[in-house]
Each structure stands twice: as C-alpha cells, then as structure tokens.
C-alpha cells in the first residue's frame, strides 16, 4: 500500500497494522520528520519515499528520495498498490485523493479537506473512511439505507466545561488542553470551536448521501456514531478511541481477530450527552446552511486555517475564529463551484478577503 502522512499518528497506526498482518508498504510519504521516516524506511523497505522539500530530502537515508506535492501524485500513479491511505493534514491532501481516484485506486481516507473542499467531485464508492465517526456509521449501516437519521458525537473540546462568559479570554494553552486525549494543534483547536464537527457532518453528507445527520456531545468519547432506523430503534458504535480499528477494516479484506480490547461498560459506569450549544460554540449556527450549500466548505476551510494561524500568533482571540467564519459565510453565500480547478481559485479569493477584513 501507499501511505501518505506516514509519520503522523494515523500513519504510525497504519504501519502498526501493516507490521502485524505482514502487509507490504510500497511507498511512504511524510513531511519534515526525517528521523521518523528514516526508521520507517529501515523497517519497511519501501520502493518510493517522498518528503516535503529538498532540504529534508538531503537528510533521508533513501536512494532516489523524492520531494514536493507533484512527487506525491507521481508516486500514486506509478505505484502498483491498489490502496492509498491518505492521512495527510490540510489542503495538501486534496490532489492526492483526486489522483488516486483518477487511477482507480481504493482510498482509505482520513484527510478531511478532500471531502470538505471537493466532495461533489469525488466518487465515494472508492473510499473507506478511517475517521472514528465515519467508520462508526459505515460499520453500523453495513450497506443498508433504511435509516431515518445519522448521528456522530463530539468530545466538546477543551472549553466544554468552562463558564461561557470566560471563553472569550481563553489562551492558546487553554484551547490545546483537550480533556480526553492529545492530538495535533489544528485538530485540537477545531475540536474546541466545533469546526471539526461541521467538517465531519459535511463529509458524512457525501459518504452516505444524506443531509439527515446531526451531532451531539458525548463526554467520554466511547460512542462514536449512532444510526436511528425507520422502525424507531437506534444502534450505537462503541469502542475505545484507537484508530487501529478503522484502519484495519480499511486495509484488510476481512477482520477476523481482536484489534482492540472491548470497552468495559461497567467500568465506564455512566455516560453523559449534551446538546451543542451555539452560545458555547457560535460557529454551530452555520451548520444548516453548510449542509444545504456544501460549496461553502471551501470557504469555511480556508477561513478557518487563516484564523487559526492568527490565533496561534496572538493576533486574534479564540472567539474571533468563529466570528470570522460566520462573517465569511455571509460574504460568500452565493458561490457555486462547477469544477475542481475553481476550488483553488476560490481559496485564493477567500484568502484575499481574510487579509483585508478585520473582526
């Protein structure tokens, strides 16, 4: 298989599954972590290696190492493997997903931006999701479509228990202090604003061809998804928060042994569910318009990345991230995207808007 983002947490978990089941790794794609990629090269002996840039490539112990975004696309096309695991973070993951689709490869997808930006141009029949929430829905549905409504859950992020009046004063350190786990900087901030759950709803729209989907907070993060069926019953996907389970299903034809130890519900004791409150998570007010006008995903994604950089640099407050996104929706509400190339043009236009607007 081809692993994009091999040194990140999903990439590392993918390699653990490859190690356990003796799966050949044909290509490794990573960013700046040359020490980690060198260890991976030594163990898995790939045919192709791609890193972020020329300077990093000089530090990689591999003959013929490639670098840059075009090299990723080249390797996807050249590889004989039928599976591409796309665990890249950010917009850099979009073109590889489109390339994998063009050359008729199966895609194990963890890159949110692919579907958020370009869901209408992606054949989701080629995709197996490896986000916990979408995997949970996929697992529960098992090909059925006689559901009434789909639900995914949210942790609530670092500020879920703060007094609402104090949220405006939250520092970067506060926002990165997630109550349930340690993740990357961007996803932790997205968890606190609830932008990540907006993106996951939009992804689910494309993956399962429905707008009948919603989210709520489950504070212990052991229920990842629920399906409400037309007969009035509801089923839930319960598992420990460990990416190895969805990864195993995405890359193996069948899973016939224990990947994770089961959740002990007696030890869990009780569960708590909360509504996603727009007073605590202001960006949630755009949920319905985003589901109906999915082209706005490009706008939200672009503004969110810009605003997060500003927040990390101390130039705007935490709540300004949501304010900027809401303001952009009003500005770009009428956009319509007719082809993939327009996505990149709109992103440039949104970036210019961000730079010329203040909160």
mmCIF file of N, CA and C in Angstrom, residues 303 306-307 310 315-317 319-328 330-332 350-359:
data_model
loop_
_atom_site.group_PDB
_atom_site.id
_atom_site.type_symbol
_atom_site.label_atom_id
_atom_site.label_comp_id
_atom_site.label_asym_id
_atom_site.label_seq_id
_atom_site.Cartn_x
_atom_site.Cartn_y
_atom_site.Cartn_z
ATOM 1 N N UNK A 303 -10.960 29.971 5.585
ATOM 2 C CA UNK A 303 -11.003 30.993 6.634
ATOM 3 C C UNK A 303 -10.523 30.406 7.957
ATOM 4 N N UNK A 306 -6.733 30.210 8.090
ATOM 5 C CA UNK A 306 -6.177 31.564 8.243
ATOM 6 C C UNK A 306 -6.357 32.051 9.677
ATOM 7 N N UNK A 307 -7.568 31.877 10.209
ATOM 8 C CA UNK A 307 -7.875 32.387 11.542
ATOM 9 C C UNK A 307 -7.092 31.647 12.627
ATOM 10 N N UNK A 310 -3.704 33.103 12.882
ATOM 11 C CA UNK A 310 -3.760 34.397 13.569
ATOM 12 C C UNK A 310 -3.899 34.203 15.078
ATOM 13 N N UNK A 315 -2.737 37.259 17.389
ATOM 14 C CA UNK A 315 -3.279 38.430 16.701
ATOM 15 C C UNK A 315 -4.791 38.559 16.826
ATOM 16 N N UNK A 316 -5.497 37.452 17.119
ATOM 17 C CA UNK A 316 -6.935 37.488 17.342
ATOM 18 C C UNK A 316 -7.260 36.609 18.540
ATOM 19 N N UNK A 317 -8.460 36.753 19.069
ATOM 20 C CA UNK A 317 -8.886 35.934 20.208
ATOM 21 C C UNK A 317 -9.470 34.611 19.719
ATOM 22 N N UNK A 319 -12.508 33.370 20.201
ATOM 23 C CA UNK A 319 -13.852 33.531 19.638
ATOM 24 C C UNK A 319 -13.836 34.212 18.272
ATOM 25 N N UNK A 320 -12.755 34.934 17.983
ATOM 26 C CA UNK A 320 -12.654 35.583 16.674
ATOM 27 C C UNK A 320 -12.571 34.574 15.533
ATOM 28 N N UNK A 321 -12.100 33.364 15.820
ATOM 29 C CA UNK A 321 -12.061 32.321 14.781
ATOM 30 C C UNK A 321 -13.474 32.075 14.262
ATOM 31 N N UNK A 322 -14.410 31.847 15.183
ATOM 32 C CA UNK A 322 -15.801 31.595 14.795
ATOM 33 C C UNK A 322 -16.436 32.826 14.151
ATOM 34 N N UNK A 323 -16.149 34.004 14.709
ATOM 35 C CA UNK A 323 -16.724 35.236 14.151
ATOM 36 C C UNK A 323 -16.297 35.426 12.699
ATOM 37 N N UNK A 324 -15.037 35.134 12.422
ATOM 38 C CA UNK A 324 -14.515 35.307 11.065
ATOM 39 C C UNK A 324 -15.183 34.331 10.095
ATOM 40 N N UNK A 325 -15.387 33.090 10.547
ATOM 41 C CA UNK A 325 -16.036 32.088 9.700
ATOM 42 C C UNK A 325 -17.474 32.495 9.405
ATOM 43 N N UNK A 326 -18.202 32.907 10.422
ATOM 44 C CA UNK A 326 -19.602 33.314 10.243
ATOM 45 C C UNK A 326 -19.696 34.511 9.291
ATOM 46 N N UNK A 327 -18.797 35.460 9.447
ATOM 47 C CA UNK A 327 -18.780 36.635 8.569
ATOM 48 C C UNK A 327 -18.506 36.234 7.119
ATOM 49 N N UNK A 328 -17.620 35.273 6.919
ATOM 50 C CA UNK A 328 -17.266 34.838 5.561
ATOM 51 C C UNK A 328 -18.438 34.145 4.870
ATOM 52 N N UNK A 330 -21.558 34.862 5.152
ATOM 53 C CA UNK A 330 -22.439 35.915 4.643
ATOM 54 C C UNK A 330 -21.866 36.559 3.377
ATOM 55 N N UNK A 331 -20.528 36.633 3.328
ATOM 56 C CA UNK A 331 -19.864 37.242 2.174
ATOM 57 C C UNK A 331 -19.906 36.342 0.942
ATOM 58 N N UNK A 332 -19.742 35.036 1.136
ATOM 59 C CA UNK A 332 -19.579 34.111 0.008
ATOM 60 C C UNK A 332 -20.765 33.154 -0.167
ATOM 61 N N UNK A 350 -10.753 33.810 -1.181
ATOM 62 C CA UNK A 350 -11.098 33.839 0.245
ATOM 63 C C UNK A 350 -9.906 34.316 1.065
ATOM 64 N N UNK A 351 -8.731 33.889 0.688
ATOM 65 C CA UNK A 351 -7.522 34.325 1.395
ATOM 66 C C UNK A 351 -7.370 35.849 1.314
ATOM 67 N N UNK A 352 -7.589 36.409 0.132
ATOM 68 C CA UNK A 352 -7.502 37.861 -0.032
ATOM 69 C C UNK A 352 -8.541 38.557 0.846
ATOM 70 N N UNK A 353 -9.729 37.977 0.890
ATOM 71 C CA UNK A 353 -10.792 38.549 1.727
ATOM 72 C C UNK A 353 -10.369 38.543 3.194
ATOM 73 N N UNK A 354 -9.792 37.435 3.642
ATOM 74 C CA UNK A 354 -9.336 37.332 5.017
ATOM 75 C C UNK A 354 -8.312 38.418 5.355
ATOM 76 N N UNK A 355 -7.390 38.616 4.438
ATOM 77 C CA UNK A 355 -6.309 39.580 4.692
ATOM 78 C C UNK A 355 -6.794 41.020 4.713
ATOM 79 N N UNK A 356 -7.938 41.265 4.090
ATOM 80 C CA UNK A 356 -8.446 42.649 4.013
ATOM 81 C C UNK A 356 -9.578 42.921 4.995
ATOM 82 N N UNK A 357 -9.928 41.918 5.811
ATOM 83 C CA UNK A 357 -11.034 42.074 6.742
ATOM 84 C C UNK A 357 -10.554 41.961 8.187
ATOM 85 N N UNK A 358 -11.158 42.708 9.048
ATOM 86 C CA UNK A 358 -10.865 42.635 10.477
ATOM 87 C C UNK A 358 -12.134 42.252 11.218
ATOM 88 N N UNK A 359 -11.951 41.686 12.378
ATOM 89 C CA UNK A 359 -13.105 41.261 13.182
ATOM 90 C C UNK A 359 -13.504 42.394 14.131
#
